[in-house]
CSV table of C-alpha atoms and ligand atoms in Angstrom, one decimal:
chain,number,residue,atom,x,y,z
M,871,UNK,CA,27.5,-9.0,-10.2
M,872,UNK,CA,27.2,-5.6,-8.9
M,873,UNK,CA,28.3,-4.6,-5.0
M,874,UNK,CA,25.1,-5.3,-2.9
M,875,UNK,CA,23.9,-2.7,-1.3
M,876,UNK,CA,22.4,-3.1,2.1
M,877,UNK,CA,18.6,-0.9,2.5
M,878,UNK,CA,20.1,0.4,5.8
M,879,UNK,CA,23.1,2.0,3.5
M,880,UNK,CA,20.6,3.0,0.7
M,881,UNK,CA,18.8,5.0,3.6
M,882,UNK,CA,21.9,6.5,5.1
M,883,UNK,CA,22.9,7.3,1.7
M,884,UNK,CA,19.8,8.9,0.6
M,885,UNK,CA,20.1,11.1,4.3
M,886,UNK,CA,23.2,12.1,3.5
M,887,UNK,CA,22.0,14.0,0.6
M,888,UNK,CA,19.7,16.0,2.2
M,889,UNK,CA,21.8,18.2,4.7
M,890,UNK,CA,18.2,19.2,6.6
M,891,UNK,CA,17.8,15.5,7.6
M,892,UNK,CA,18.2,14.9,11.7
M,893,UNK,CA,17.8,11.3,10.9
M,894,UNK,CA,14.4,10.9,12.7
M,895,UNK,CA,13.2,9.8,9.0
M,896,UNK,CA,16.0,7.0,8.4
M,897,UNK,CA,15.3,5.6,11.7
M,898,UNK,CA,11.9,5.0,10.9
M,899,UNK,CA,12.3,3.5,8.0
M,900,UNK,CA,15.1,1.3,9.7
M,901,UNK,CA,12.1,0.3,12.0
M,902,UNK,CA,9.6,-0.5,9.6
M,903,UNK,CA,12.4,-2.8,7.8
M,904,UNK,CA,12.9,-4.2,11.3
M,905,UNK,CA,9.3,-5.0,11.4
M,906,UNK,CA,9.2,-6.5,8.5
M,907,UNK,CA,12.1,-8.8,8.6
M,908,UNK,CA,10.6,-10.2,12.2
M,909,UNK,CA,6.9,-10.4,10.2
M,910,UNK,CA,8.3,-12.6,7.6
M,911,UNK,CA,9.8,-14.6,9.7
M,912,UNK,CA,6.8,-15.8,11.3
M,913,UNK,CA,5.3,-16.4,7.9
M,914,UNK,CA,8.0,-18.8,7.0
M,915,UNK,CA,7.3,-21.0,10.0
M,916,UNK,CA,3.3,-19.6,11.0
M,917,UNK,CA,1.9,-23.6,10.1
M,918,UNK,CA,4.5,-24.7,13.3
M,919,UNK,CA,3.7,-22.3,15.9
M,920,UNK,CA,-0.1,-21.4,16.8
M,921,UNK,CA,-0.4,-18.1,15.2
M,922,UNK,CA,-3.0,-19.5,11.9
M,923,UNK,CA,-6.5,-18.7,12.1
M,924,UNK,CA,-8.7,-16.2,13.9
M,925,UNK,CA,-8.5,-14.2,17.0
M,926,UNK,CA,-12.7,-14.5,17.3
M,927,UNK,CA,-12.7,-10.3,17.2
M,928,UNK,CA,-13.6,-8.3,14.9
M,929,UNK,CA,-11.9,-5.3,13.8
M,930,UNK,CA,-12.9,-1.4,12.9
M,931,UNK,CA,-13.6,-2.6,9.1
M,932,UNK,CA,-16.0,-5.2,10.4
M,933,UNK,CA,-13.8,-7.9,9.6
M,934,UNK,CA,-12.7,-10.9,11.4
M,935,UNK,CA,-9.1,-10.3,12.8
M,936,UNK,CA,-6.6,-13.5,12.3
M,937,UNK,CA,-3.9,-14.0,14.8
M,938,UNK,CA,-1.6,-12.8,12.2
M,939,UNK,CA,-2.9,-9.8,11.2
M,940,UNK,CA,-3.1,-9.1,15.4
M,941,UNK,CA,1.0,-10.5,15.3
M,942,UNK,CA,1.7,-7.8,12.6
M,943,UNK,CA,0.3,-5.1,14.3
M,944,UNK,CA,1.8,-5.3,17.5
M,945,UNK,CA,5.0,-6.4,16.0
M,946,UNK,CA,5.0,-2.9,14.5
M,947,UNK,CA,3.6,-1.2,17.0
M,948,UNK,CA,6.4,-2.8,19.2
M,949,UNK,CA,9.2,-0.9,16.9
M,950,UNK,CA,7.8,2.1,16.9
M,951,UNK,CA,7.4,1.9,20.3
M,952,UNK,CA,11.4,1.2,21.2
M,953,UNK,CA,12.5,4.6,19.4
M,954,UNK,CA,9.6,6.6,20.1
M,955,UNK,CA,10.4,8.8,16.8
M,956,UNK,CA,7.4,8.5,15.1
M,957,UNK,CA,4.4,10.6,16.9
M,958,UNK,CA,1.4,8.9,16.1
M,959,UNK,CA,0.8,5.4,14.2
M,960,UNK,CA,-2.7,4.8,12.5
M,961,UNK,CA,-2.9,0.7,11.2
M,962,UNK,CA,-6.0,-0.9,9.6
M,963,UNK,CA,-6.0,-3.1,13.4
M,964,UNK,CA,-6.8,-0.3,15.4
M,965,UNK,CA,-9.4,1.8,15.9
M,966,UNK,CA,-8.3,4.7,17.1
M,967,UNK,CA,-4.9,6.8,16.6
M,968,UNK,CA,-2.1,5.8,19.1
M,969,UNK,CA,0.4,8.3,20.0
M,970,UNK,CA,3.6,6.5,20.8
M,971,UNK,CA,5.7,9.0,22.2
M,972,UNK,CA,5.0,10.6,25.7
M,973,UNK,CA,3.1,14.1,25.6
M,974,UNK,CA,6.1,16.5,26.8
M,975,UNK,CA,8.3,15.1,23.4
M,976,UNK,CA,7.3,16.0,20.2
M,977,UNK,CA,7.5,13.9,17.0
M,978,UNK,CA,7.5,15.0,13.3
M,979,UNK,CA,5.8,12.1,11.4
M,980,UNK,CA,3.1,9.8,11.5
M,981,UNK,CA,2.5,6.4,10.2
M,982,UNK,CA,-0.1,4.6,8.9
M,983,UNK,CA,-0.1,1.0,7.9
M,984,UNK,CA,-1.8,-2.0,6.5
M,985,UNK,CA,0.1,-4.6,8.8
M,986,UNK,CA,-0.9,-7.6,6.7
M,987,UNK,CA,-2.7,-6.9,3.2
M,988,UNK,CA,-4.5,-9.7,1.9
M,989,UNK,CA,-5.6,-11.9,5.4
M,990,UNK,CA,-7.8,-14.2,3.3
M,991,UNK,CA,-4.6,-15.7,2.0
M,992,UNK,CA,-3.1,-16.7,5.7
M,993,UNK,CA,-4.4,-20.1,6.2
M,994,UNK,CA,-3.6,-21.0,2.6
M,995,UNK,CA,0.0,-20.2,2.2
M,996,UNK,CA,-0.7,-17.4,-0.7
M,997,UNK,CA,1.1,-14.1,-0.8
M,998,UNK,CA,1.4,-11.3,1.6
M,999,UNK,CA,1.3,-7.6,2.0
M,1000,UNK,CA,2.7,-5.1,4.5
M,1001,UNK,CA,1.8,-1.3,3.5
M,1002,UNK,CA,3.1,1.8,4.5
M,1003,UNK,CA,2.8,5.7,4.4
M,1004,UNK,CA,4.3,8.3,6.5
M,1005,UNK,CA,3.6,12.1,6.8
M,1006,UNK,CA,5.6,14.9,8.2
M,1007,UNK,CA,3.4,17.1,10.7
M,1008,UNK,CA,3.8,20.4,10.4
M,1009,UNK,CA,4.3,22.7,13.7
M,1010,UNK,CA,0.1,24.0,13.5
M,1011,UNK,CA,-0.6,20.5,12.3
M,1012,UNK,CA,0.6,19.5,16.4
M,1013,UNK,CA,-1.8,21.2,17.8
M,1014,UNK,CA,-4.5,20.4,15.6
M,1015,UNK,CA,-5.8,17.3,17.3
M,1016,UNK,CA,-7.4,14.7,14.7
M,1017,UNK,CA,-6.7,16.8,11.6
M,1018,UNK,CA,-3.2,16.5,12.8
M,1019,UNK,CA,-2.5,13.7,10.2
M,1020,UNK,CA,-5.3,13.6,7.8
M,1021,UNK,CA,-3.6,14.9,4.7
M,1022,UNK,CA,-4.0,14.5,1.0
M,1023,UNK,CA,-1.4,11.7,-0.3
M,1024,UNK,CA,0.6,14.0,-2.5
M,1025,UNK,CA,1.8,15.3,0.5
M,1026,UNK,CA,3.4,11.9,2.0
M,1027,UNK,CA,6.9,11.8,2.5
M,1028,UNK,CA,7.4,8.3,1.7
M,1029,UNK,CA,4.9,5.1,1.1
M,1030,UNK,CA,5.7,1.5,-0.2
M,1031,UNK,CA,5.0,-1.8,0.5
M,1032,UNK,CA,6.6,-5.5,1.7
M,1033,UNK,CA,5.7,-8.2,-0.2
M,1034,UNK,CA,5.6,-11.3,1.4
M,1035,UNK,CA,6.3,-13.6,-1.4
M,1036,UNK,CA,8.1,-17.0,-2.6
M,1037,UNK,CA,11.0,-14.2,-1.6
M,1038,UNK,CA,10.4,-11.0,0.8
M,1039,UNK,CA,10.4,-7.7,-1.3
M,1040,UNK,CA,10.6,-4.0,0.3
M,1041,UNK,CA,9.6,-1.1,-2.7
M,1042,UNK,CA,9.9,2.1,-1.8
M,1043,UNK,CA,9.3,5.7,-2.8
M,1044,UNK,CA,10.8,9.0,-1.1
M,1045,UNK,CA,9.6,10.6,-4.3
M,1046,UNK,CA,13.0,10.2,-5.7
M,1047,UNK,CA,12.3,6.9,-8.1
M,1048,UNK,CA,11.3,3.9,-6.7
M,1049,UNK,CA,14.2,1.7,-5.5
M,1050,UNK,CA,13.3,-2.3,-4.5
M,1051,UNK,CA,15.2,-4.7,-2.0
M,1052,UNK,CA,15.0,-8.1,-1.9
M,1053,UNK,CA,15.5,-10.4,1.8
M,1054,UNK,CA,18.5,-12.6,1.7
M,1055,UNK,CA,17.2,-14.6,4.7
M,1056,UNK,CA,20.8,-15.9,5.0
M,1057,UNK,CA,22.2,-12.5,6.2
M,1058,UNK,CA,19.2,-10.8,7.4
M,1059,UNK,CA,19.3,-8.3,5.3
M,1060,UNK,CA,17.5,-6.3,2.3
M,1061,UNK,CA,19.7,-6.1,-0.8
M,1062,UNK,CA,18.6,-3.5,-3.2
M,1063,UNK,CA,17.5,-5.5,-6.5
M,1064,UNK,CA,15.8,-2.3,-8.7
M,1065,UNK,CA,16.6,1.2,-9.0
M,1066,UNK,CA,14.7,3.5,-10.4
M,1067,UNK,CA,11.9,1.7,-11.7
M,1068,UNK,CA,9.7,2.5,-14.5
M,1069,UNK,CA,6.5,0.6,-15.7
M,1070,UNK,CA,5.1,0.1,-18.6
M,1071,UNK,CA,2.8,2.9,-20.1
M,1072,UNK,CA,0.3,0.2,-21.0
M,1073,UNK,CA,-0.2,-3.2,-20.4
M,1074,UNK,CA,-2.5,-7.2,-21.2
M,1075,UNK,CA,-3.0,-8.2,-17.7
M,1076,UNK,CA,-6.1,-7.1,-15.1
M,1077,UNK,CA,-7.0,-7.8,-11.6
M,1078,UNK,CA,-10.3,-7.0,-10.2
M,1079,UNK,CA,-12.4,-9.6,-8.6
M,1080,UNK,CA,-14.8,-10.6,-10.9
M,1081,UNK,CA,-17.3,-12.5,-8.5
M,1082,UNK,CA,-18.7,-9.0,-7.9
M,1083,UNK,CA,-19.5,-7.7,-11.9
M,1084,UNK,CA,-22.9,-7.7,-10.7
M,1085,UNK,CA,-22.4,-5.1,-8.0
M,1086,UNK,CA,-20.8,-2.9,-10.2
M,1087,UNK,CA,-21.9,0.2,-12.4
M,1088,UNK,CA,-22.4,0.0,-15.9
M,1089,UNK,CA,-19.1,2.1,-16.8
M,1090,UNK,CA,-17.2,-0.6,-14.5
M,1091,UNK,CA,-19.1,-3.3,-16.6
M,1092,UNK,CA,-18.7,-1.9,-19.8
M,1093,UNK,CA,-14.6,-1.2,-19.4
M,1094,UNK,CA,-14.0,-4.8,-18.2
M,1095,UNK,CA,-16.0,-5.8,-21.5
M,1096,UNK,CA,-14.1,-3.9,-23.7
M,1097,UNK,CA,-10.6,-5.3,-22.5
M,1098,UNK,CA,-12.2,-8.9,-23.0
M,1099,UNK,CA,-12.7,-8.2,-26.4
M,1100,UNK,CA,-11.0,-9.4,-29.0
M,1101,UNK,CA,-8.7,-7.2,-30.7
M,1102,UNK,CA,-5.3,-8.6,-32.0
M,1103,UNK,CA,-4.1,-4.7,-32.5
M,1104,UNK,CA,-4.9,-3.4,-29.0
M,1105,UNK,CA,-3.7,-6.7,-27.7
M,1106,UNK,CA,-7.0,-7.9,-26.2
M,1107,UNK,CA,-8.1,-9.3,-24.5
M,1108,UNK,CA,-6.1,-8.9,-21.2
M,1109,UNK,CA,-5.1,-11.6,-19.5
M,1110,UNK,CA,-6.8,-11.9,-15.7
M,1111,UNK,CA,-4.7,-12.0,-12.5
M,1112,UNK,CA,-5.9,-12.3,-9.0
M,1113,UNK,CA,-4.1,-13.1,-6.0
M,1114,UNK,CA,-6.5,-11.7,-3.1
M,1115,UNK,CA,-3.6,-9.5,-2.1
M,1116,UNK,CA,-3.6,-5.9,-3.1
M,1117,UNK,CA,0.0,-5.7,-3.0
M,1118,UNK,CA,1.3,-8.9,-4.7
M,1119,UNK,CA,-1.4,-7.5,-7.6
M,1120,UNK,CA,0.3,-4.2,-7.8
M,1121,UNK,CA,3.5,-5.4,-7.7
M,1122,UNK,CA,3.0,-7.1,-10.6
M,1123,UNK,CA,1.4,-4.2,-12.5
M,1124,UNK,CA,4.4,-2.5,-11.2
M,1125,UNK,CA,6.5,-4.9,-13.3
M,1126,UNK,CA,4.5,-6.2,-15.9
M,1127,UNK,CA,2.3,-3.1,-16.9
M,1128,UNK,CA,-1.5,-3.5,-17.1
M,1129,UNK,CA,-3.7,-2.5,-14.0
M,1130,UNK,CA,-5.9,-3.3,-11.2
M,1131,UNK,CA,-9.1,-2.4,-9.9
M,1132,UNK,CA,-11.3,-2.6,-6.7
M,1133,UNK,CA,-14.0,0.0,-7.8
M,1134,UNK,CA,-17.3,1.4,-6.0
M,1135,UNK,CA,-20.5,-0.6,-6.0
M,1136,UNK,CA,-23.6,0.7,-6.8
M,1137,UNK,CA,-24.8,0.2,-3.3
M,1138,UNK,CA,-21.4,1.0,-2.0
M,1139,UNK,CA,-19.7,3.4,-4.1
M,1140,UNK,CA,-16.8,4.3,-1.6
M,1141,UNK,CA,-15.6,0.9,-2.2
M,1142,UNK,CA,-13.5,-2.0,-0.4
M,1143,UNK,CA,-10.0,-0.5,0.1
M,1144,UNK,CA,-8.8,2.4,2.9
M,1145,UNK,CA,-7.7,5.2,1.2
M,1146,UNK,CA,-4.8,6.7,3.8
M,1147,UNK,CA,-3.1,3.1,3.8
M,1148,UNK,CA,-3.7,1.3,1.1
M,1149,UNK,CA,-4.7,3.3,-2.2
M,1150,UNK,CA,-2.4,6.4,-1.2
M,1151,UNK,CA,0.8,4.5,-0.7
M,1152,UNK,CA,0.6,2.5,-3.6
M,1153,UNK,CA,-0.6,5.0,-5.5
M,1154,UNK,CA,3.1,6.9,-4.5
M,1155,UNK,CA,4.9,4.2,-5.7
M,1156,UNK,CA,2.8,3.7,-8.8
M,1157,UNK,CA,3.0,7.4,-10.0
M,1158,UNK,CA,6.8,7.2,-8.8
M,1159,UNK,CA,7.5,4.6,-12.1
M,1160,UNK,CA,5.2,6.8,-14.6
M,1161,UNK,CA,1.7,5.1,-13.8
M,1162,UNK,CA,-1.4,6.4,-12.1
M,1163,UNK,CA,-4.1,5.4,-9.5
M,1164,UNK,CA,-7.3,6.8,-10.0
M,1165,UNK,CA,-11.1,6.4,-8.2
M,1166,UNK,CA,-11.9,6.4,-11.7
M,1167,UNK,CA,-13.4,9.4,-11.3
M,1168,UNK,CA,-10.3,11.6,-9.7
M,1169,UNK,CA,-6.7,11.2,-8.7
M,1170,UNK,CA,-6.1,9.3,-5.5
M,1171,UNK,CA,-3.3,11.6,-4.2
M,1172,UNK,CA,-5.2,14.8,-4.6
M,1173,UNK,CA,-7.9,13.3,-1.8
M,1174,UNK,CA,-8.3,15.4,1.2
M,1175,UNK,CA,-8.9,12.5,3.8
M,1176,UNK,CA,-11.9,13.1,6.3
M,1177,UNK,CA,-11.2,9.5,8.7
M,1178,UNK,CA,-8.2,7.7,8.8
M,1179,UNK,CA,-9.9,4.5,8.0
M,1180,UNK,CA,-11.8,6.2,4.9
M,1181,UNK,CA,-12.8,4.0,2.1
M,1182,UNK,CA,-12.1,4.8,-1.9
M,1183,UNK,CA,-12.5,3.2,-5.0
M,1184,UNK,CA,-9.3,2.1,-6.6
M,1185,UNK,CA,-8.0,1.6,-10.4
M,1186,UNK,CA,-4.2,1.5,-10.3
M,1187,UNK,CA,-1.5,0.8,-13.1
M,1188,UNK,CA,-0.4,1.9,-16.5
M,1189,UNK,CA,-0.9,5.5,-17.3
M,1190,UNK,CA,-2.7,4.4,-20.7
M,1191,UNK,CA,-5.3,2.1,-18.7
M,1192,UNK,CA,-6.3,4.3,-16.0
M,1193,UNK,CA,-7.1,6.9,-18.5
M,1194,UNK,CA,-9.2,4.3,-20.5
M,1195,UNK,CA,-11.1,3.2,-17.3
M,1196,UNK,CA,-11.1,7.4,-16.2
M,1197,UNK,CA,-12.9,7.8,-19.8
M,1198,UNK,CA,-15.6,5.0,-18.9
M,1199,UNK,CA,-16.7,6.1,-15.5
M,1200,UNK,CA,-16.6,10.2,-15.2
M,1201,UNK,CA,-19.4,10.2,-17.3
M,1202,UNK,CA,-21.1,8.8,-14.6
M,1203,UNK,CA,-20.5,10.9,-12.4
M,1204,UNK,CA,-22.0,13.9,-14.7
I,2769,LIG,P1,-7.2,-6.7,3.9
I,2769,LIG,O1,-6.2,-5.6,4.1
I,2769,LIG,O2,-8.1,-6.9,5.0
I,2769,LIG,O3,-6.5,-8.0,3.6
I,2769,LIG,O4,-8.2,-6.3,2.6
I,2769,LIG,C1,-7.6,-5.9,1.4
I,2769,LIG,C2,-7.7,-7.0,0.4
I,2769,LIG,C3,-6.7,-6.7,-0.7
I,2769,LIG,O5,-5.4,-7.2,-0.4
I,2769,LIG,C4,-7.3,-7.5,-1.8
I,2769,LIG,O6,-7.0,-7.1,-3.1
I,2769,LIG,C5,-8.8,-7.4,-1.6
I,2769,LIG,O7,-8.9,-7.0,-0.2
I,2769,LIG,C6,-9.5,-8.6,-1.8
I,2769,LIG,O8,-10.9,-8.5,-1.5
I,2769,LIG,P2,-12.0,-9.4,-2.1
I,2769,LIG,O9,-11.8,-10.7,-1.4
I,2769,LIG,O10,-13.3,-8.7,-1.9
I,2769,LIG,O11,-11.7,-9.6,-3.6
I,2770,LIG,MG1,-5.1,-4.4,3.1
């Protein structure tokens, strides 16, 4: 076995390369690994404490807040509150843009996060997702009030995800490779278990959640069609996979190959998933190990956000699937 190597050294390594860094940046990803250790451990015990089920509010997205997805926030919040490094935070919980550090500081970076991806899975033990992207600001980009951090997501500095899992996973992108770290509860710590990762350039498995074929458009319809055809030399049909949780799904297209999708409807074409921290993020980490994420109809990173909580359409995974699903739908668009 290999030394382990801590994420906290992986960080401070990855720092030491860069002779520019004041460290602002490996503090903030020290807090977001903070937040995430605390988060997971509330999941392990969240059926013995009072923390399952909803809060009775609604949030921004119009959806019912569970006490965990409240817990998550605030427990990131809370870190990002302790250093006051990061400027502005922007979650999927909150409404509005909350500047953490006091007016006469200034801050380089904001974050924006999904604090718990895939709430429908809380009550029933299934797997977890925390998300996260960060921006650097740019000295005009201070005094540009609400533009301040809407930027497209080939511009982030770093984005990845937790998994909360039958183990906790952080995977990460600085848009040097993409490096994972597993929890060893015994020590507290994340030990880096990938480096470098590449996916597959195609793959047999899809998620999408079928329930809602027939909300979709005909190029949506006919591209899930296709890969449930029979074809022993294009290895179809895929195999389906859905977990409910964004980020366990694409983790395992990370790994496995293949692809997910949660595309427009015809009556809502902008589509479930937030663009600034869901589908960018991912779609860093994705492109990071040679795949793409798509709306199926243009590249998620080249997206000039107009809201923070912006909808897209999303189709992420193997380079070669993408492009299939990208030759479906653009005609539609035409
Ligand atoms: P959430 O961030 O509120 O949990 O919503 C995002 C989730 C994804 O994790 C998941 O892939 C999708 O929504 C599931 O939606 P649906 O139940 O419509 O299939
Ligand atoms: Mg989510």
């Amino acid at each position: 076995m290999s030394n382990p190597v801590s994420l906290t050294e992986h960080i401070l390594d990855q720092q030491r390369l860069n002779p520019d860094a004041t460290g602002e940046f490996s503090t903030i990803m020290t807090q977001i690994v903070l937040g995430g250790k605390m988060i997971a451990q509330d999941l392990r015990q969240a059926g013995l404490l009072d923390i399952l089920g909803s809060t009775g509010d609604i949030n921004i997205q119009g959806e019912e807040v569970q006490k965990l997805d409240q817990r998550a926030n605030d427990t990131f919040v809370q870190v990002f509150e302790s250093s006051k490094i990061v400027r502005t935070v922007i979650s999927e919980e909150m409404e509005e843009p909350y500047t953490v550090i006091p007016a006469e500081r200034t801050g380089k970076y904001a974050v924006f996060f999904d604090p718990l991806d895939g709430s429908s899975n809380i009550d029933v033990n299934g797997p977890l997702g925390a998300i996260f992207s960060i921006h650097r600001l740019s000295p005009t980009n201070l005094e540009n009030g609400s533009s301040l951090y809407l930027k497209p997501g080939h511009e982030q500095v770093a984005g990845g995800y937790i998994l909360f899992g039958a183990s906790t996973i952080l995977v990460y992108t600085c848009g040097d490779g993409v490096h994972q770290f597993t929890l060893n509860p015994g020590i507290g710590e994340f030990l880096l278990s990938g480096s470098n990762i590449k996916m597959p350039a195609r793959g047999k498995i899809y998620s999408v959640n079928e329930g809602n074929r027939q909300k979709w458009s005909n190029g949506v319809k006919k591209y899930i069609d296709h890969i449930q055809e029979v074809d022993v030399e294009t290895g179809r049909p895929y195999s389906l996979r859905y977990t409910g949780c964004l980020v366990a799904d694409v983790h395992r297209v990370l790994f496995k190959g293949g692809l997910y999708l949660y595309p427009g409807e015809v009556n809502k074409p902008e589509g479930k998933l937030r663009l600034m921290y869901e589908a960018a993020p991912l779609t860093f980490v994705i492109e990071q190990a040679g795949g793409i994420g798509s709306t199926g109809y243009e590249r998620i990173q080249n997206i000039q956000p107009k809201t923070p909580h912006q909808r897209v359409p999303l189709v992420i995974g193997s380079r070669e699937d993408v492009e299939l699903v990208e030759k479906f739908l653009k005609p539609e668009m035409s």
